[in-house]
Coordinates of C-alpha atoms in Angstrom, one line a residue:
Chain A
X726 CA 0.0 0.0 0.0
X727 CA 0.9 3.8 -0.5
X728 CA 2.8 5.3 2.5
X729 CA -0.3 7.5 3.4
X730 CA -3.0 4.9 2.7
X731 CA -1.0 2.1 4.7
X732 CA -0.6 5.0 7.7
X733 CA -4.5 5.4 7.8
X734 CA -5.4 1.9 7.4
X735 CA -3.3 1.3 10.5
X736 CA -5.5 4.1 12.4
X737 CA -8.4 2.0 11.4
X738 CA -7.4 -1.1 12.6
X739 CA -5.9 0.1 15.9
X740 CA -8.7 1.7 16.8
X741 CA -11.1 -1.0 17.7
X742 CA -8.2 -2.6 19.4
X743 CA -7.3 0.8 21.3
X744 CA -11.3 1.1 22.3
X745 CA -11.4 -2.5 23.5
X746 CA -8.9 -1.9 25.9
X747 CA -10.3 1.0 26.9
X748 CA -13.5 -1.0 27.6
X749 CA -11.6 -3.5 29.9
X750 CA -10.2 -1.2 31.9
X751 CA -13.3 0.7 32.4
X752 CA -15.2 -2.3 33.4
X753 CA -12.3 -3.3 35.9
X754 CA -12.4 0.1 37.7
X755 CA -16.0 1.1 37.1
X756 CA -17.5 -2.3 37.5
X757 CA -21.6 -2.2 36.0
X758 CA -23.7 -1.2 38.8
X759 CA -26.7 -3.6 39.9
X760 CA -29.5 -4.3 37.0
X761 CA -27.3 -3.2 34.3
X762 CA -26.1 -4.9 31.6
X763 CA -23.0 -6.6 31.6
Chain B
X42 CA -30.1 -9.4 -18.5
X43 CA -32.7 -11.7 -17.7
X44 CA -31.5 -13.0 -15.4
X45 CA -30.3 -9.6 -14.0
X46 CA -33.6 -8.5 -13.9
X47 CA -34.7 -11.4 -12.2
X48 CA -32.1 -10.8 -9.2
X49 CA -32.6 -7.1 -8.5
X50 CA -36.4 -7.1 -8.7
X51 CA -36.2 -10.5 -6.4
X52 CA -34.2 -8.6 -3.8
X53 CA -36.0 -5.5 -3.6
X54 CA -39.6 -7.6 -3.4
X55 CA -37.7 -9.7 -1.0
X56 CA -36.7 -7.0 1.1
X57 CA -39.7 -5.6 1.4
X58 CA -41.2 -8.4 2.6
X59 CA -38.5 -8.9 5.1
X60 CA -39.1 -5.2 6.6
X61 CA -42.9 -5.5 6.6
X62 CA -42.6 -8.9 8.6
X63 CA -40.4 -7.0 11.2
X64 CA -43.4 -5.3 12.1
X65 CA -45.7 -8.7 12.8
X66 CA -47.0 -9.5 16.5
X67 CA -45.4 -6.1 17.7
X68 CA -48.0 -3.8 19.4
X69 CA -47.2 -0.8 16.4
X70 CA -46.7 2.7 19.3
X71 CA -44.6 5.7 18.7
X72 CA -42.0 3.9 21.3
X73 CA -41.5 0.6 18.8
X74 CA -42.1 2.4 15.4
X75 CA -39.0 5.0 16.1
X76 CA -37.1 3.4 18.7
X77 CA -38.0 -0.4 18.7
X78 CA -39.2 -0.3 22.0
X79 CA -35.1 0.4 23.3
X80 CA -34.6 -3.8 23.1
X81 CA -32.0 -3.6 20.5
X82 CA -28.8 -5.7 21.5
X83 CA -25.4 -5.5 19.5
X84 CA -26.3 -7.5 16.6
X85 CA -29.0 -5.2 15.2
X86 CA -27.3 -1.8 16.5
X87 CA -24.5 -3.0 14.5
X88 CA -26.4 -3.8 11.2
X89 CA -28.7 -0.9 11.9
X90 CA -25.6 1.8 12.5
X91 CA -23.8 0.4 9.6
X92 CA -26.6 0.2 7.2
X93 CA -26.7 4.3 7.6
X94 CA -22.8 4.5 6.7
X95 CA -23.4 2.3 3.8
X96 CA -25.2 4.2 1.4
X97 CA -25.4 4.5 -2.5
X98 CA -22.4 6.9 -1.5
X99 CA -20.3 4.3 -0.9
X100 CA -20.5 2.3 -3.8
X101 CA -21.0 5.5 -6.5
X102 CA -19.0 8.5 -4.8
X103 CA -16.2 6.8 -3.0
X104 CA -15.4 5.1 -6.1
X105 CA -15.7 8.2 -8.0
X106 CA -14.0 10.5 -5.7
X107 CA -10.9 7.8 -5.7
X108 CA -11.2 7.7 -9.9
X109 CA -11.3 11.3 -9.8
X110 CA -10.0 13.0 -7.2
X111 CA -7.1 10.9 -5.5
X112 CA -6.2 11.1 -2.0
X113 CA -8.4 13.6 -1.0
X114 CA -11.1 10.4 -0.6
X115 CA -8.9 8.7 2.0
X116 CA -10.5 10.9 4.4
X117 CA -13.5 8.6 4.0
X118 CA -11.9 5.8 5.4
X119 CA -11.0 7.3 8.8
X120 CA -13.8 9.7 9.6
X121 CA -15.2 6.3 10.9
X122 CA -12.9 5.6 13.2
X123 CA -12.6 9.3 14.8
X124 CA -17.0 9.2 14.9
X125 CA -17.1 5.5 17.0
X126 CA -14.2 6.8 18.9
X127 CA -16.2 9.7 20.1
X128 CA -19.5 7.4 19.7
X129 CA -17.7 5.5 22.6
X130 CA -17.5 8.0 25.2
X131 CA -20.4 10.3 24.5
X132 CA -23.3 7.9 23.3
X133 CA -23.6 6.3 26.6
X134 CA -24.5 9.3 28.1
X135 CA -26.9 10.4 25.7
X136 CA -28.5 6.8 25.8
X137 CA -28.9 7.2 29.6
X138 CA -30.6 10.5 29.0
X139 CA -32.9 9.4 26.6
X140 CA -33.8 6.4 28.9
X141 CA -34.8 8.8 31.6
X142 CA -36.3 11.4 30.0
X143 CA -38.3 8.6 27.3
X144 CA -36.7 10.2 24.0
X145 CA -37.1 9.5 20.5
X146 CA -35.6 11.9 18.6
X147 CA -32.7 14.6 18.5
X148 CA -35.3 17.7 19.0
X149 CA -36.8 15.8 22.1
X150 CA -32.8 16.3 23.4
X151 CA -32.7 20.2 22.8
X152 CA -36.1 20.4 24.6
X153 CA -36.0 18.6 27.5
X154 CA -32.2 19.8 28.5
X155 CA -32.6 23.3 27.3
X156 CA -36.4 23.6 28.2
X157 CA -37.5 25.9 25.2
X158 CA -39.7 24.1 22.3
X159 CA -38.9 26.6 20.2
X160 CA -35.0 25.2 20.1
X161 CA -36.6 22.3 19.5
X162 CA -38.6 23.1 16.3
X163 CA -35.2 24.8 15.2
X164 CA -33.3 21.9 15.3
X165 CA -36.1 19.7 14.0
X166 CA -36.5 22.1 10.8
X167 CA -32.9 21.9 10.1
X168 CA -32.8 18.1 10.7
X169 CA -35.8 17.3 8.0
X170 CA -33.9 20.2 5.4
X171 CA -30.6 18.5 6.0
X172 CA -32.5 15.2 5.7
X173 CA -34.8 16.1 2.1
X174 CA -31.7 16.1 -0.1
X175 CA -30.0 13.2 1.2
X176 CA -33.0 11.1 0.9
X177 CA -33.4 12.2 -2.2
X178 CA -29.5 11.1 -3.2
X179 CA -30.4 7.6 -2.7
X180 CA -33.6 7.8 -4.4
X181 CA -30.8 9.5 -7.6
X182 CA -28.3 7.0 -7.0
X183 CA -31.1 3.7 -6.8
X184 CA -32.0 4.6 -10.0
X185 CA -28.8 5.2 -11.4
X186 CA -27.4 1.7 -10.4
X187 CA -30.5 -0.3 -11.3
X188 CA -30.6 1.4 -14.6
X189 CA -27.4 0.8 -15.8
X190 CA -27.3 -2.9 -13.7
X191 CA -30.1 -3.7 -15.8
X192 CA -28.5 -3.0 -19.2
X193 CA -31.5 -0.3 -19.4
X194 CA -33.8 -3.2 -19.0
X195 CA -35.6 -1.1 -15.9
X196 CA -35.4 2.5 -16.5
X197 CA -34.0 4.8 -13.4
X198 CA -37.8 6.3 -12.5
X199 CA -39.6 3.0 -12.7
X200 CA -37.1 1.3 -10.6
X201 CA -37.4 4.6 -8.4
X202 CA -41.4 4.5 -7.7
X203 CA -41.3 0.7 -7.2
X204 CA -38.3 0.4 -4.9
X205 CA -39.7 3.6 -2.1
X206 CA -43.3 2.9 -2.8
X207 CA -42.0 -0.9 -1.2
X208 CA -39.7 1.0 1.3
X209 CA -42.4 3.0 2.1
X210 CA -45.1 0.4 2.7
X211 CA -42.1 -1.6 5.3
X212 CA -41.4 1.9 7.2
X213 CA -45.2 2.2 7.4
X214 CA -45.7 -1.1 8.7
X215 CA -42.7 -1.9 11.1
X216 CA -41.1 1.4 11.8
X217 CA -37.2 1.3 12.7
X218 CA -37.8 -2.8 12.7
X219 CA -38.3 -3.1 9.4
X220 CA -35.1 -1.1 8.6
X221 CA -32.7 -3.6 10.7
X222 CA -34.3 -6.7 9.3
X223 CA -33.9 -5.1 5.8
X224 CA -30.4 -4.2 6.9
X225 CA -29.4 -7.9 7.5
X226 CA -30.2 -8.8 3.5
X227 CA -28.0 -5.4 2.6
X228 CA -25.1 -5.5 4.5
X229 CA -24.4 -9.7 3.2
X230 CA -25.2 -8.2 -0.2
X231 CA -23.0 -5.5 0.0
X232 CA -19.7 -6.8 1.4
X233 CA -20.0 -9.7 -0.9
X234 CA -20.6 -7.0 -3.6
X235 CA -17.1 -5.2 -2.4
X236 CA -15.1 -8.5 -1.5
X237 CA -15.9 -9.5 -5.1
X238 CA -15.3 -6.6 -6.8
X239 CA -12.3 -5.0 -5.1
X240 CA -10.6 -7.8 -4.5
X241 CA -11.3 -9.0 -7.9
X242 CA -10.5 -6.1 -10.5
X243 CA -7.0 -5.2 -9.3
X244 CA -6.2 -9.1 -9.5
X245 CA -7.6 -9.6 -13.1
X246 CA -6.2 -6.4 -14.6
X247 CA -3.0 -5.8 -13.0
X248 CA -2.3 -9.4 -10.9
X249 CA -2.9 -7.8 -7.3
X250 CA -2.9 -4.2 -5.6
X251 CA 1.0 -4.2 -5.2
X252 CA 0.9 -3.9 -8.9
X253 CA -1.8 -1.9 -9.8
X254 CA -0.3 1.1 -7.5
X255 CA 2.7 0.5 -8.8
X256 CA 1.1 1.2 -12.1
X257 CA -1.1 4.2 -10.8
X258 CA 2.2 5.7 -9.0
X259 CA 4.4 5.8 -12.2
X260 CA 1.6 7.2 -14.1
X261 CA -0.1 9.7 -12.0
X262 CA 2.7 9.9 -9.3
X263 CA 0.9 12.7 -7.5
X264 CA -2.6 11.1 -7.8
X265 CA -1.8 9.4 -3.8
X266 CA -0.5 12.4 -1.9
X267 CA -2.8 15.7 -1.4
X268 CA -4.3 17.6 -2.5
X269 CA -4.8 14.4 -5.3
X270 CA -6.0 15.4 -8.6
X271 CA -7.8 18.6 -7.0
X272 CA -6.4 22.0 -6.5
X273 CA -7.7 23.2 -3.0
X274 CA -8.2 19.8 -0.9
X275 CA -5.1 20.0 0.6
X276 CA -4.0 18.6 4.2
X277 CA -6.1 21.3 6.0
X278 CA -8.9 21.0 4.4
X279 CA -8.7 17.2 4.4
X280 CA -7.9 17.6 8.4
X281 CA -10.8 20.3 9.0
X282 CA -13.6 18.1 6.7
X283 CA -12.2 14.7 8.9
X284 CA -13.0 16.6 11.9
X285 CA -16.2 17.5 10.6
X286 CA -17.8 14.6 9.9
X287 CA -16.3 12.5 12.4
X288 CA -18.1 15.0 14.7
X289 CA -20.9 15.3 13.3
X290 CA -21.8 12.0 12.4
X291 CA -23.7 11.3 15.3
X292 CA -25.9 14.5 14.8
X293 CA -27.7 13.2 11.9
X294 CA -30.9 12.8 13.3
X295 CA -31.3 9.4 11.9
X296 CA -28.4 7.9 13.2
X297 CA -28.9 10.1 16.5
X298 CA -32.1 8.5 16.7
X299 CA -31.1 4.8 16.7
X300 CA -28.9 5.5 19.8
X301 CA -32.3 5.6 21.6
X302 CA -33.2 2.2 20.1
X303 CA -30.8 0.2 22.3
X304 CA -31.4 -2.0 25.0
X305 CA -27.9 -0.4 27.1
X306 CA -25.5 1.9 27.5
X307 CA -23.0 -1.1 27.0
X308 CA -24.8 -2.3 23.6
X309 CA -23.3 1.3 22.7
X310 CA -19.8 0.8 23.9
X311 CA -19.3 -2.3 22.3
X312 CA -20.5 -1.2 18.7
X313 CA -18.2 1.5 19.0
X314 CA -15.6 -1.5 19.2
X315 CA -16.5 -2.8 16.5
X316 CA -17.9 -0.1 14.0
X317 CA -14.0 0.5 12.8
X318 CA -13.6 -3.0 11.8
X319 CA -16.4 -1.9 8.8
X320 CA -14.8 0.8 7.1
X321 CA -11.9 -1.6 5.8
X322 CA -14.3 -2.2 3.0
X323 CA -14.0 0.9 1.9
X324 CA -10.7 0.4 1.0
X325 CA -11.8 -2.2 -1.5
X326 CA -14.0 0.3 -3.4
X327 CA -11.0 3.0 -3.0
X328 CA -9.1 -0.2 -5.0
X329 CA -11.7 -0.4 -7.2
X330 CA -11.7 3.5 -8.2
X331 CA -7.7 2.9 -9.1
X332 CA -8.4 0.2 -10.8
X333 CA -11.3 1.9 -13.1
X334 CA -9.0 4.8 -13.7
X335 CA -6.0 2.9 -15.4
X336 CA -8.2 0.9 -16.9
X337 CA -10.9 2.9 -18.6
X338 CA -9.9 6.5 -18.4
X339 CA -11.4 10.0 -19.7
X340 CA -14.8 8.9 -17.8
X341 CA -17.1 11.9 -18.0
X342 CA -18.5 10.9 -14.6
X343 CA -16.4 9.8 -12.1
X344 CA -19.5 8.1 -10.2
X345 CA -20.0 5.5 -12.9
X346 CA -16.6 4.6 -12.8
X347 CA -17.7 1.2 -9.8
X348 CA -20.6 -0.1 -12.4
X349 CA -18.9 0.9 -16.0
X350 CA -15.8 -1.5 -14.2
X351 CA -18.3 -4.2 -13.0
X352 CA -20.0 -3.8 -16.4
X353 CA -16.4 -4.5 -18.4
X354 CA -15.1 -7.1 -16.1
X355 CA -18.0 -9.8 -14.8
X356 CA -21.0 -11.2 -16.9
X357 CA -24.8 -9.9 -16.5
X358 CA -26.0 -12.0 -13.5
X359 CA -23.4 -10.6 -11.4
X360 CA -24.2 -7.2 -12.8
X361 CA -27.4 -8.0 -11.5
X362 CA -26.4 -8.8 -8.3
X363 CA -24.2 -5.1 -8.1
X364 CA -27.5 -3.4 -9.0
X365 CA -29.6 -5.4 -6.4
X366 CA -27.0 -5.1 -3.8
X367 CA -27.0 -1.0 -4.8
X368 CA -30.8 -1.0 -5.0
X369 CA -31.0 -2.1 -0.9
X370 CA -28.4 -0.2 0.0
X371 CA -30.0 3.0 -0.9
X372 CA -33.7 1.5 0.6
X373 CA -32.0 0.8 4.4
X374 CA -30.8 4.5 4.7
X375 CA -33.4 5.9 2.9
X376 CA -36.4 4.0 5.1
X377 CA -34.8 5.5 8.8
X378 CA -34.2 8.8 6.5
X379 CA -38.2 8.8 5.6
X380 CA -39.1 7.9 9.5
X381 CA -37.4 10.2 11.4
X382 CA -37.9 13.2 8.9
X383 CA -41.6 12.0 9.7
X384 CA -41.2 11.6 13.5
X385 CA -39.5 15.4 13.8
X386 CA -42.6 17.2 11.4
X387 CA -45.2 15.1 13.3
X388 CA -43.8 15.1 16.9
X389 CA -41.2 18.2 16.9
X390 CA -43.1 20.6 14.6
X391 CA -46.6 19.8 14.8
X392 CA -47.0 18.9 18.3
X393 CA -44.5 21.0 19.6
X394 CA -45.5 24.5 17.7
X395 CA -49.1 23.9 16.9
X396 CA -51.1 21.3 18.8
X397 CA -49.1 20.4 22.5
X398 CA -51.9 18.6 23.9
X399 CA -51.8 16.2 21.0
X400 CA -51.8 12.6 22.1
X401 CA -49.1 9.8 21.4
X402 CA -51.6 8.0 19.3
X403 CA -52.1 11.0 16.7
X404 CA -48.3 11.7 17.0
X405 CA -47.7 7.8 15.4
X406 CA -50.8 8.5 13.3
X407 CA -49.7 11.3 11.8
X408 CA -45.8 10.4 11.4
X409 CA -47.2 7.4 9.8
X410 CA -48.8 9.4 7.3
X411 CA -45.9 11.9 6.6
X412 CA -44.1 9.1 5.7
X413 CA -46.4 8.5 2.3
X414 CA -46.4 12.7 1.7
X415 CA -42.4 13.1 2.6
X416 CA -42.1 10.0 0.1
X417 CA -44.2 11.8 -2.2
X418 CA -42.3 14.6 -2.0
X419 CA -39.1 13.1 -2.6
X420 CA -40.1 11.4 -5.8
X421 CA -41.4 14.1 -7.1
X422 CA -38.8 16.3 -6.7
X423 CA -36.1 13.8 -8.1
X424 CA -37.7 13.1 -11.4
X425 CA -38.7 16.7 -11.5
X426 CA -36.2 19.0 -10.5
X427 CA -32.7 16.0 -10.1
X428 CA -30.3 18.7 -9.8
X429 CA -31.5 21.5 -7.8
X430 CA -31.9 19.5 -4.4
X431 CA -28.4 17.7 -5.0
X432 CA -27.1 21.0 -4.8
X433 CA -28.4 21.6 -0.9
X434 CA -26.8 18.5 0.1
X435 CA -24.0 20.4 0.3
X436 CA -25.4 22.0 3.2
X437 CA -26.7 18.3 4.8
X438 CA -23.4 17.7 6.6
X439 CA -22.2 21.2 7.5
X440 CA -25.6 22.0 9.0
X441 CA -26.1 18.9 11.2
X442 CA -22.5 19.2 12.5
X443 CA -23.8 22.7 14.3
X444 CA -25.7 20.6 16.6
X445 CA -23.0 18.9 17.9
X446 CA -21.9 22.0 21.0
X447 CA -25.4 22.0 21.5
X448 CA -25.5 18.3 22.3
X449 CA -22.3 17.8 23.8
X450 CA -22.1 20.4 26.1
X451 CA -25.7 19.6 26.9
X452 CA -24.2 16.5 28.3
X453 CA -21.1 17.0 30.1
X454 CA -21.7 21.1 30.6
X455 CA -24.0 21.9 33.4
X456 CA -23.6 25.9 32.3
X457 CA -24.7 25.5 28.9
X458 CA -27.5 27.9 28.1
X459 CA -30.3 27.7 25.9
X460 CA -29.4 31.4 24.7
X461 CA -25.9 30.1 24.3
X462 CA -26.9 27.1 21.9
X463 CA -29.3 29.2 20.0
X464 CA -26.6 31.8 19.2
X465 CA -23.9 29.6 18.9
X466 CA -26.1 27.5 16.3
X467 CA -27.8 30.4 14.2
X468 CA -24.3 31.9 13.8
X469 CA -23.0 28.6 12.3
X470 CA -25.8 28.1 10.1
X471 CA -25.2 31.5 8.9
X472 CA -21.4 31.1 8.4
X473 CA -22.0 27.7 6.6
X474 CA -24.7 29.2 4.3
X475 CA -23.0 32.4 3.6
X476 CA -19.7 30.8 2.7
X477 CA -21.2 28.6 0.5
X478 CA -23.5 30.6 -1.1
X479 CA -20.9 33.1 -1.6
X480 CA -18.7 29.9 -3.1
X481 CA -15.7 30.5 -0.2
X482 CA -16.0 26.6 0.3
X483 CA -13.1 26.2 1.5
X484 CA -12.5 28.7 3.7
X485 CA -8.7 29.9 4.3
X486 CA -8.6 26.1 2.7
X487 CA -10.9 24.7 5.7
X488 CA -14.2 23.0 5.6
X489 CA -16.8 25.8 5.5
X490 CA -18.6 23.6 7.9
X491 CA -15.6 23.3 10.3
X492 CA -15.4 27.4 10.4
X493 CA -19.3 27.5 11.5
X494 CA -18.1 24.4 13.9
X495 CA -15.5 26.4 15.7
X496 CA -17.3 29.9 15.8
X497 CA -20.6 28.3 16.9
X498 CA -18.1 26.3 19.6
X499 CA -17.0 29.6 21.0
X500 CA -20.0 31.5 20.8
X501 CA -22.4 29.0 22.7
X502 CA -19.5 28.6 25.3
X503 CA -19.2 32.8 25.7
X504 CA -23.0 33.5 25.9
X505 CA -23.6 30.1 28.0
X506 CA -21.2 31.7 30.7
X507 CA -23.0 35.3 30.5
X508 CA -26.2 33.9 30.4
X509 CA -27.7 32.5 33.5
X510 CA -29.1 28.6 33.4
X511 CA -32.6 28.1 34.0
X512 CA -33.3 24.5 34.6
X513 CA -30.0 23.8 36.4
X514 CA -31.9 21.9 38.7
X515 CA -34.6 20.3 36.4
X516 CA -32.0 17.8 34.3
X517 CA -28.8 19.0 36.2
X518 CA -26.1 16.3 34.5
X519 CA -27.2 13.1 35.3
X520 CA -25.3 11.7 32.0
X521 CA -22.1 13.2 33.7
X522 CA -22.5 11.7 37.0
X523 CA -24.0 8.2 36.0
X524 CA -22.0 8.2 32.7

């Protein structure tokens, strides 16, 4: 791929990654309060 | 082309038939028709959210911009990922909002945190007029893709009146159901579509991508760095339009709607996760663009350079299936287009400025029946007047993104001000239609839309602060302090 299409696809594909982890972290310090969904 | 015709008229009757089922043993209330009763889980979130990024767009203009404009179209494949990435820690907070509060649509937001109905019909009005011309692209590019799928076998208008009159009847029927059922039979459609196609063309003409940019970089060697094959979108204004619509992309009202339609916050969270992973296709149309350029230049239209590729390359049937796969993609977005332009006129308009003590029950009545007249509309205005309503799409984007201080501040601001919002948004309305009725799109080489963002930004943030809030108490920030 082109340098600055290869750069952009890499933004794309971390991302979901980046959010994932994100996600852990915020259910490991702000664990889902009663009733809600895990 | 028989068997074409077969294929494209079998999936749109099939589709509608899907969407109208949707609708079966559900007790049909405003709650299920806009927001299916808030029990969507990830699945249909997912297909429903991607079935609004997926549009006849997709497979006419981001082909076409790559055929014809060059790098300035990568912006399309990251916008996505900048939107979910927001989507992820703002959504939430709007979904526990419109929980409490019982919300349906993006007016219903600006009323109950602001308090004034009159913000509310604002925003309403400028949702359905940023809403009328993009509806009426699909209808445009439906009949485009059908047309030419067909080998002229179904002309454009005829494929038009029968494909809404059937989205019509589904939207009618089974509200925002029938629009994630439909969505399932689009989105399989659709990747296979792309998989097919851009995995296929660079292979056959040029033996993979490696060597088809190869090819495109020794011919055009500035065709992949910006601003492309354009003169003015250069790196600012491809940085000030990705900020643009990855902000704004949740302030359609459509796809600000279908927040309300899940079951949790968390349903949110985790699409966000996921939502990136779906603009990799993109990159497969972007191929396919490249490909169509070295290998039938001089088009006049750039847009037909995805079909005139498919129509060179594979035989009818799978022409077919590139027109039926088109065909649904432009009935999903255009179905939640139709019912929440409906909703806002019938619940934000009508009830709100002229008739308050109107019941739920004529609400849904009458929403039910602005979906046959704003369908009307719609058609008529496309075979009648194609380009003139094209033209105000320009001003879709740009004017939905000035809700987003409004809605954003609304959330995590308890010192936002009604006064503030209304200023801040009338002033970026006014920047976005003077600088592009005046043609100074781009602006100092920015997005027109990003200068209203900014100057909207500061102004509802100065007035907010000399302006004193009134209903502090009534919503306070509950999405801040349970989000």
């Amino acid at each position: 791929l082109p340098f600055l299409l290869f750069w952009l696809l890499v933004w794309v594909v971390l991302t979901p990654f980046i959010l994932g982890l994100a996600y852990k972290l915020e259910k490991k310090y702000n664990p889902p309060e009663e009733g809600e969904d895990k | 082309v028989n068997a074409a015709l077969f294929i494209i008229l079998g999936t749109i009757l099939f589709s509608a038939i899907l969407g109208i089922y949707a609708g079966r043993r559900v007790k049909m209330n405003l709650e299920n028709w806009t927001v299916g009763g808030r029990r969507f889980g990830i699945i249909i979130i997912w297909l429903l959210m991607a079935g609004e990024i997926y549009t006849t767009f997709t497979f006419l203009g981001a082909s076409g911009w790559a055929y014809s404009k060059g790098a300035p179209t990568f912006y399309i494949l990251v916008y996505g990922a900048l939107a979910y990435t927001l989507s992820f820690f703002i959504l939430p907070a709007l979904w526990k909002v419109g929980k409490k509060h019982g919300l349906h649509t993006q007016p219903d937001f600006f009323v109950t945190r602001y308090d004034s109905r009159t913000l509310g019909i604002f925003v309403a009005l400028i949702g359905v007029f940023s809403i009328i011309p993009y509806l009426q692209l699909q209808l445009t590019g439906l009949g485009l893709i059908v047309e030419v799928a067909s080998n002229q076998a179904i002309s454009s208008n005829v494929a038009i009146v029968i494909s809404f009159v059937l989205t019509c009847v589904f939207v009618y029927t089974s509200g925002i159901r029938g629009t994630a059922w439909v969505s399932i039979v689009k989105d399989i459609m659709m990747i296979v579509a792309v998989l097919v196609v851009g995995i296929g063309v660079p292979t056959i003409y040029f033996g993979g991508f490696g060597n088809m940019f190869r090819t495109l970089i020794e011919q055009k060697p500035q065709y992949l760095v910006f601003p492309g094959a354009t003169s003015h979108m250069g790196v600012i204004w491809v940085m000030s339009t990705l900020l643009l619509t990855g902000l704004g992309f949740y302030m359609w009202p459509h796809v600000f709607g279908s927040v309300f339609s899940a079951k949790s916050a968390n349903v949110i969270k985790k699409n966000a996760i996921i939502m990136p992973l779906y603009q990799i296709p993109i990159l497969l149309i972007f191929m396919v663009g490249f490909t169509a350029l070295l290998v039938i230049p001089g088009l006049a239209n750039g847009d037909m350079a995805f079909l005139e590729l498919v129509n060179k390359t594979y035989p009818s049937w799978f022409m077919g299936f590139v027109g039926a796969a088109g065909a649904v993609t432009a009935m999903v977005p255009a179905s939640i287009l139709v019912l929440f332009a409906a909703t806002l006129l019938a619940k934000n308009v009508y009830k709100a400025g002229f008739n308050p003590k109107a019941s739920e029950e004529t609400v849904m009545r009458l929403s039910r029946f602005l979906v046959l007249v704003i369908t009307t509309i719609a058609l008529v205005f496309t075979m009648a007047f194609p380009e003139e309503l094209v033209n105000l799409l320009i001003f879709g984007y740009d004017g939905v993104c000035q809700f987003f201080p409004g809605v954003v501040l609304g959330l995590f601001w308890r010192r936002a001000t009604k006064t503030g919002v209304f200023s801040g948004l009338v002033v970026g309305i006014a920047i976005v239609v003077g600088l592009i009725a005046s043609r100074h799109d781009p602006f100092l080489g920015m997005n027109a839309g990003f200068v209203g963002l900014v100057i909207n930004s500061v102004i509802t943030v100065l007035v907010s602060l000399w302006t004193e809030p009134k209903n502090l108490k009534k919503l306070g920030t509950e999405a801040r302090n349970d989000g």
